[in-house]
PDB file of C-alpha atoms in Angstrom:
ATOM      1  CA  MET E   1     -10.207  -6.931 -23.004  1.00 48.00           C
ATOM      2  CA  SER E   2      -7.955 -10.017 -23.622  1.00 58.00           C
ATOM      3  CA  ALA E   3      -7.739 -12.989 -21.466  1.00 63.00           C
ATOM      4  CA  SER E   4      -4.360 -14.488 -19.957  1.00 83.00           C
ATOM      5  CA  LYS E   5      -3.697 -17.396 -17.889  1.00 87.00           C
ATOM      6  CA  VAL E   6      -3.110 -16.938 -14.829  1.00 89.00           C
ATOM      7  CA  ILE E   7      -1.899 -19.947 -11.412  1.00 91.00           C
ATOM      8  CA  GLN E   8      -3.351 -19.039  -8.353  1.00 92.00           C
ATOM      9  CA  ALA E   9      -1.163 -20.444  -5.328  1.00 93.00           C
ATOM     10  CA  TYR E  10      -3.262 -20.122  -1.961  1.00 95.00           C
ATOM     11  CA  TYR E  11      -1.704 -20.174   1.156  1.00 94.00           C
ATOM     12  CA  ASN E  12      -3.293 -20.063   4.912  1.00 92.00           C
ATOM     13  CA  ASP E  13       0.217 -18.500   6.804  1.00 93.00           C
ATOM     14  CA  ASP E  14       1.512 -15.046   6.250  1.00 92.00           C
ATOM     15  CA  ASP E  15       4.709 -16.342   7.388  1.00 94.00           C
ATOM     16  CA  VAL E  16       4.709 -19.229   4.509  1.00 94.00           C
ATOM     17  CA  LEU E  17       3.239 -16.601   1.597  1.00 94.00           C
ATOM     18  CA  MET E  18       6.447 -14.459   2.183  1.00 95.00           C
ATOM     19  CA  HIS E  19       8.926 -17.324   2.044  1.00 94.00           C
ATOM     20  CA  ALA E  20       6.841 -18.365  -0.986  1.00 94.00           C
ATOM     21  CA  VAL E  21       6.801 -15.009  -2.423  1.00 94.00           C
ATOM     22  CA  LYS E  22      10.882 -14.813  -1.886  1.00 94.00           C
ATOM     23  CA  LYS E  23      11.148 -18.114  -3.416  1.00 93.00           C
ATOM     24  CA  VAL E  24       9.043 -17.147  -6.830  1.00 92.00           C
ATOM     25  CA  LYS E  25      10.953 -14.266  -7.118  1.00 92.00           C
ATOM     26  CA  ALA E  26      14.251 -16.218  -6.577  1.00 91.00           C
ATOM     27  CA  GLY E  27      13.329 -18.551  -9.822  1.00 88.00           C
ATOM     28  CA  LYS E  28      12.560 -15.227 -11.396  1.00 88.00           C
ATOM     29  CA  HIS E  29       8.901 -15.438 -12.374  1.00 89.00           C
ATOM     30  CA  HIS E  30       6.837 -12.520 -12.020  1.00 89.00           C
ATOM     31  CA  ILE E  31       3.900 -12.060  -9.515  1.00 92.00           C
ATOM     32  CA  GLU E  32       0.830 -10.443 -10.978  1.00 90.00           C
ATOM     33  CA  GLU E  33      -0.750  -9.922  -7.921  1.00 92.00           C
ATOM     34  CA  VAL E  34      -0.805 -11.083  -3.835  1.00 93.00           C
ATOM     35  CA  TYR E  35      -4.657 -10.919  -2.443  1.00 93.00           C
ATOM     36  CA  CYS E  36      -4.151 -10.969   1.576  1.00 93.00           C
ATOM     37  CA  PRO E  37      -6.613 -10.435   4.115  1.00 93.00           C
ATOM     38  CA  PHE E  38      -4.413  -7.907   6.514  1.00 92.00           C
ATOM     39  CA  PRO E  39      -1.575  -6.240   5.319  1.00 91.00           C
ATOM     40  CA  VAL E  40       1.691  -8.182   5.459  1.00 93.00           C
ATOM     41  CA  HIS E  41       4.789  -6.296   6.685  1.00 94.00           C
ATOM     42  CA  GLY E  42       7.596  -6.739   4.170  1.00 92.00           C
ATOM     43  CA  LEU E  43       5.318  -7.936   1.629  1.00 93.00           C
ATOM     44  CA  ASP E  44       5.744  -5.109  -1.133  1.00 91.00           C
ATOM     45  CA  LYS E  45       9.706  -5.788  -0.429  1.00 91.00           C
ATOM     46  CA  ALA E  46       9.714  -8.932  -0.805  1.00 91.00           C
ATOM     47  CA  MET E  47       7.555  -8.528  -4.454  1.00 92.00           C
ATOM     48  CA  GLY E  48      10.128  -6.353  -5.865  1.00 90.00           C
ATOM     49  CA  LEU E  49       7.498  -3.334  -5.449  1.00 89.00           C
ATOM     50  CA  ALA E  50       8.615   0.769  -5.983  1.00 89.00           C
ATOM     51  CA  PRO E  51       8.124   2.631  -2.695  1.00 88.00           C
ATOM     52  CA  THR E  52       5.235   4.597  -2.868  1.00 87.00           C
ATOM     53  CA  ARG E  53       5.165   8.564  -3.552  1.00 89.00           C
ATOM     54  CA  ILE E  54       1.654   9.566  -1.318  1.00 90.00           C
ATOM     55  CA  ALA E  55       3.724  10.915   1.521  1.00 91.00           C
ATOM     56  CA  ILE E  56       4.847  13.447  -1.141  1.00 94.00           C
ATOM     57  CA  THR E  57       1.557  14.271  -2.266  1.00 95.00           C
ATOM     58  CA  SER E  58       0.707  14.518   1.618  1.00 95.00           C
ATOM     59  CA  PHE E  59       3.340  17.285   1.910  1.00 97.00           C
ATOM     60  CA  LEU E  60       1.826  18.954  -0.813  1.00 97.00           C
ATOM     61  CA  TYR E  61      -1.717  18.933   0.422  1.00 98.00           C
ATOM     62  CA  GLY E  62      -0.598  20.395   3.470  1.00 97.00           C
ATOM     63  CA  CYS E  63       1.585  23.354   2.491  1.00 98.00           C
ATOM     64  CA  VAL E  64      -1.750  23.712   0.231  1.00 98.00           C
ATOM     65  CA  GLY E  65      -3.998  23.394   3.556  1.00 98.00           C
ATOM     66  CA  LEU E  66      -1.116  26.130   5.403  1.00 98.00           C
ATOM     67  CA  THR E  67      -1.432  28.707   2.617  1.00 98.00           C
ATOM     68  CA  VAL E  68      -5.196  28.523   2.409  1.00 98.00           C
ATOM     69  CA  ALA E  69      -5.265  28.948   6.348  1.00 97.00           C
ATOM     70  CA  ILE E  70      -2.890  32.133   5.880  1.00 96.00           C
ATOM     71  CA  VAL E  71      -4.462  34.061   2.945  1.00 96.00           C
ATOM     72  CA  MET E  72      -8.293  33.271   4.674  1.00 95.00           C
ATOM     73  CA  MET E  73      -7.247  34.180   8.445  1.00 92.00           C
ATOM     74  CA  ASN E  74      -5.516  37.180   7.265  1.00 92.00           C
ATOM     75  CA  TYR E  75      -8.566  38.413   4.717  1.00 93.00           C
ATOM     76  CA  ILE E  76     -10.618  37.374   7.464  1.00 90.00           C
ATOM     77  CA  MET E  77      -8.608  39.218  10.458  1.00 87.00           C
ATOM     78  CA  ILE E  78      -7.007  41.480   9.320  1.00 86.00           C
ATOM     79  CA  GLU E  79      -8.358  43.078   6.120  1.00 87.00           C
ATOM     80  CA  ASP E  80     -12.106  42.624   5.897  1.00 88.00           C
ATOM     81  CA  TRP E  81     -13.268  42.521   9.252  1.00 86.00           C
ATOM     82  CA  PRO E  82     -10.159  43.648  11.921  1.00 82.00           C
ATOM     83  CA  GLN E  83     -11.719  43.343  15.542  1.00 80.00           C
ATOM     84  CA  ASP E  84      -9.873  44.509  18.654  1.00 78.00           C
ATOM     85  CA  ILE E  85     -10.298  41.841  20.814  1.00 76.00           C
ATOM     86  CA  GLY E  86      -9.235  41.692  24.191  1.00 75.00           C
ATOM     87  CA  GLY E  87      -6.874  45.236  23.619  1.00 74.00           C
ATOM     88  CA  LYS E  88      -5.280  43.486  21.173  1.00 72.00           C
ATOM     89  CA  PRO E  89      -5.745  45.129  17.539  1.00 72.00           C
ATOM     90  CA  SER E  90      -5.164  43.374  14.338  1.00 74.00           C
ATOM     91  CA  PHE E  91      -3.005  45.915  12.458  1.00 79.00           C
ATOM     92  CA  SER E  92      -0.993  43.317  10.785  1.00 83.00           C
ATOM     93  CA  TYR E  93      -1.369  39.398   9.949  1.00 85.00           C
ATOM     94  CA  ILE E  94       2.424  38.861  11.654  1.00 86.00           C
ATOM     95  CA  GLU E  95       1.468  40.558  15.021  1.00 83.00           C
ATOM     96  CA  ASN E  96      -1.459  38.546  15.828  1.00 84.00           C
ATOM     97  CA  MET E  97       0.095  34.918  14.051  1.00 86.00           C
ATOM     98  CA  PRO E  98       0.608  33.537  17.527  1.00 86.00           C
ATOM     99  CA  ALA E  99      -3.178  33.395  18.187  1.00 85.00           C
ATOM    100  CA  PHE E 100      -3.592  31.550  14.414  1.00 89.00           C
ATOM    101  CA  VAL E 101      -1.503  28.978  14.914  1.00 94.00           C
ATOM    102  CA  PRO E 102      -3.906  26.452  15.987  1.00 94.00           C
ATOM    103  CA  ILE E 103      -5.872  27.215  12.682  1.00 95.00           C
ATOM    104  CA  MET E 104      -3.346  27.113  10.264  1.00 96.00           C
ATOM    105  CA  PHE E 105      -2.202  23.532  12.215  1.00 97.00           C
ATOM    106  CA  GLU E 106      -5.766  21.941  12.057  1.00 98.00           C
ATOM    107  CA  LEU E 107      -6.332  23.017   7.919  1.00 97.00           C
ATOM    108  CA  THR E 108      -2.770  22.012   7.436  1.00 98.00           C
ATOM    109  CA  VAL E 109      -3.709  18.226   8.905  1.00 98.00           C
ATOM    110  CA  PHE E 110      -7.374  18.268   7.754  1.00 98.00           C
ATOM    111  CA  PHE E 111      -6.365  19.514   3.593  1.00 98.00           C
ATOM    112  CA  ALA E 112      -3.078  16.939   3.760  1.00 97.00           C
ATOM    113  CA  ALA E 113      -5.468  13.864   5.181  1.00 97.00           C
ATOM    114  CA  HIS E 114      -8.804  14.278   3.427  1.00 97.00           C
ATOM    115  CA  LEU E 115      -6.391  15.046  -0.150  1.00 97.00           C
ATOM    116  CA  MET E 116      -4.793  11.902   0.290  1.00 96.00           C
ATOM    117  CA  VAL E 117      -7.283   9.791   1.281  1.00 94.00           C
ATOM    118  CA  ILE E 118      -9.229  10.833  -2.336  1.00 94.00           C
ATOM    119  CA  THR E 119      -5.745  10.864  -3.973  1.00 94.00           C
ATOM    120  CA  PHE E 120      -5.348   7.121  -2.922  1.00 92.00           C
ATOM    121  CA  TYR E 121      -8.783   6.260  -4.231  1.00 92.00           C
ATOM    122  CA  LEU E 122      -8.270   7.860  -7.634  1.00 92.00           C
ATOM    123  CA  ARG E 123      -4.815   6.154  -7.678  1.00 90.00           C
ATOM    124  CA  SER E 124      -6.021   2.678  -6.721  1.00 87.00           C
ATOM    125  CA  ARG E 125      -9.048   3.362  -8.715  1.00 88.00           C
ATOM    126  CA  LEU E 126     -11.400   2.494  -6.083  1.00 87.00           C
ATOM    127  CA  TRP E 127     -14.920   3.983  -5.889  1.00 85.00           C
ATOM    128  CA  PRO E 128     -18.101   3.483  -4.712  1.00 86.00           C
ATOM    129  CA  PHE E 129     -19.928   0.338  -6.007  1.00 87.00           C
ATOM    130  CA  LYS E 130     -16.826  -0.677  -7.985  1.00 86.00           C
ATOM    131  CA  LYS E 131     -17.073  -4.562  -8.299  1.00 86.00           C
ATOM    132  CA  ALA E 132     -14.322  -6.240  -5.975  1.00 82.00           C
ATOM    133  CA  GLU E 133     -11.101  -7.801  -7.510  1.00 82.00           C
ATOM    134  CA  ASN E 134     -10.076 -10.449  -6.068  1.00 82.00           C
ATOM    135  CA  PRO E 135     -10.279 -14.095  -6.993  1.00 85.00           C
ATOM    136  CA  ASP E 136     -11.761 -15.707  -4.099  1.00 85.00           C
ATOM    137  CA  VAL E 137     -13.761 -14.592  -1.196  1.00 86.00           C
ATOM    138  CA  ARG E 138     -11.451 -16.703   1.438  1.00 88.00           C
ATOM    139  CA  THR E 139      -9.242 -13.548   0.563  1.00 87.00           C
ATOM    140  CA  THR E 140     -11.380 -11.425   2.626  1.00 86.00           C
ATOM    141  CA  ASP E 141     -10.905 -13.709   5.429  1.00 90.00           C
ATOM    142  CA  ASP E 142      -8.174 -16.366   6.306  1.00 90.00           C
ATOM    143  CA  HIS E 143      -6.634 -17.016   3.380  1.00 93.00           C
ATOM    144  CA  PHE E 144      -3.401 -15.586   0.877  1.00 94.00           C
ATOM    145  CA  VAL E 145      -3.631 -15.958  -3.138  1.00 94.00           C
ATOM    146  CA  MET E 146      -0.445 -15.668  -5.259  1.00 94.00           C
ATOM    147  CA  GLU E 147      -0.692 -15.252  -9.009  1.00 93.00           C
ATOM    148  CA  ILE E 148       1.516 -15.568 -11.419  1.00 91.00           C
ATOM    149  CA  GLU E 149       0.800 -15.737 -15.364  1.00 88.00           C
ATOM    150  CA  VAL E 150       1.592 -19.024 -17.112  1.00 87.00           C
ATOM    151  CA  HIS E 151       3.740 -18.637 -20.117  1.00 84.00           C
ATOM    152  CA  GLY E 152       3.793 -22.029 -21.338  1.00 80.00           C
ATOM    153  CA  ASN E 153       5.733 -23.411 -17.879  1.00 82.00           C
ATOM    154  CA  GLU E 154       2.594 -24.378 -16.226  1.00 83.00           C
ATOM    155  CA  ASN E 155       4.570 -27.690 -14.941  1.00 86.00           C
ATOM    156  CA  GLU E 156       7.194 -26.064 -13.402  1.00 88.00           C
ATOM    157  CA  LEU E 157       5.178 -23.415 -11.715  1.00 89.00           C
ATOM    158  CA  LYS E 158       2.871 -25.769 -10.130  1.00 89.00           C
ATOM    159  CA  GLU E 159       6.007 -27.824  -8.794  1.00 89.00           C
ATOM    160  CA  LEU E 160       7.784 -24.852  -7.309  1.00 91.00           C
ATOM    161  CA  LEU E 161       4.858 -23.541  -5.843  1.00 91.00           C
ATOM    162  CA  ALA E 162       3.923 -26.949  -4.328  1.00 90.00           C
ATOM    163  CA  ASP E 163       7.068 -27.117  -3.071  1.00 91.00           C
ATOM    164  CA  THR E 164       6.572 -23.812  -1.118  1.00 91.00           C
ATOM    165  CA  GLY E 165       3.432 -25.427   0.946  1.00 89.00           C
ATOM    166  CA  ALA E 166       0.568 -24.052  -1.000  1.00 90.00           C
ATOM    167  CA  VAL E 167      -2.713 -25.533   0.197  1.00 92.00           C
ATOM    168  CA  GLU E 168      -4.583 -25.923  -2.936  1.00 91.00           C
ATOM    169  CA  ILE E 169      -3.431 -24.704  -7.061  1.00 90.00           C
ATOM    170  CA  ASN E 170      -5.773 -23.330  -9.562  1.00 89.00           C
ATOM    171  CA  ILE E 171      -5.283 -22.326 -13.149  1.00 88.00           C
ATOM    172  CA  SER E 172      -7.517 -19.812 -14.581  1.00 86.00           C
ATOM    173  CA  GLU E 173      -8.336 -17.254 -17.185  1.00 84.00           C
ATOM    174  CA  LYS E 174      -8.254 -13.602 -15.790  1.00 78.00           C
ATOM    175  CA  ASN E 175      -9.429 -10.911 -17.985  1.00 71.00           C
ATOM    176  CA  SER E 176      -7.014  -7.673 -18.543  1.00 61.00           C
ATOM    177  CA  HIS E 177      -8.497  -4.248 -18.750  1.00 55.00           C
TER     178      HIS E 177
END
């Protein structure tokens, strides 16, 4: 584990934060992280983050759910225990598929939603009893923090961040994992 010096600029308005992020990126500085009490629309693009691929995994998980539903219903209703319900015999899956559509839909949504949440938590390294990584508890209430790693340009960064409307600027050591 190594420590690195970071500068943290505090903001109390999301519009001021967005302007500051754009100004810092225009100055060719790398923003390590931005901590916000709520999602800020467009912040990911302003920071230059790559688009998420979680929608692709959701689609794949939905396909798995649909497959499980089809295989399960075919086995239960056609092969294992076929029944004559309301004068409609169960000779083949295709003949009875309209009755199975709600179950197919529900399992598709169930698998996509639950596995996508699990994937998100694993990808974000979030698990029960994990210690919070935000540098200041105010970022869970009403403040925004932009964190930039210092590479011998401390005074330049301080001036730039003060010009962007930061209400507080701190320098601290951050342990990188």
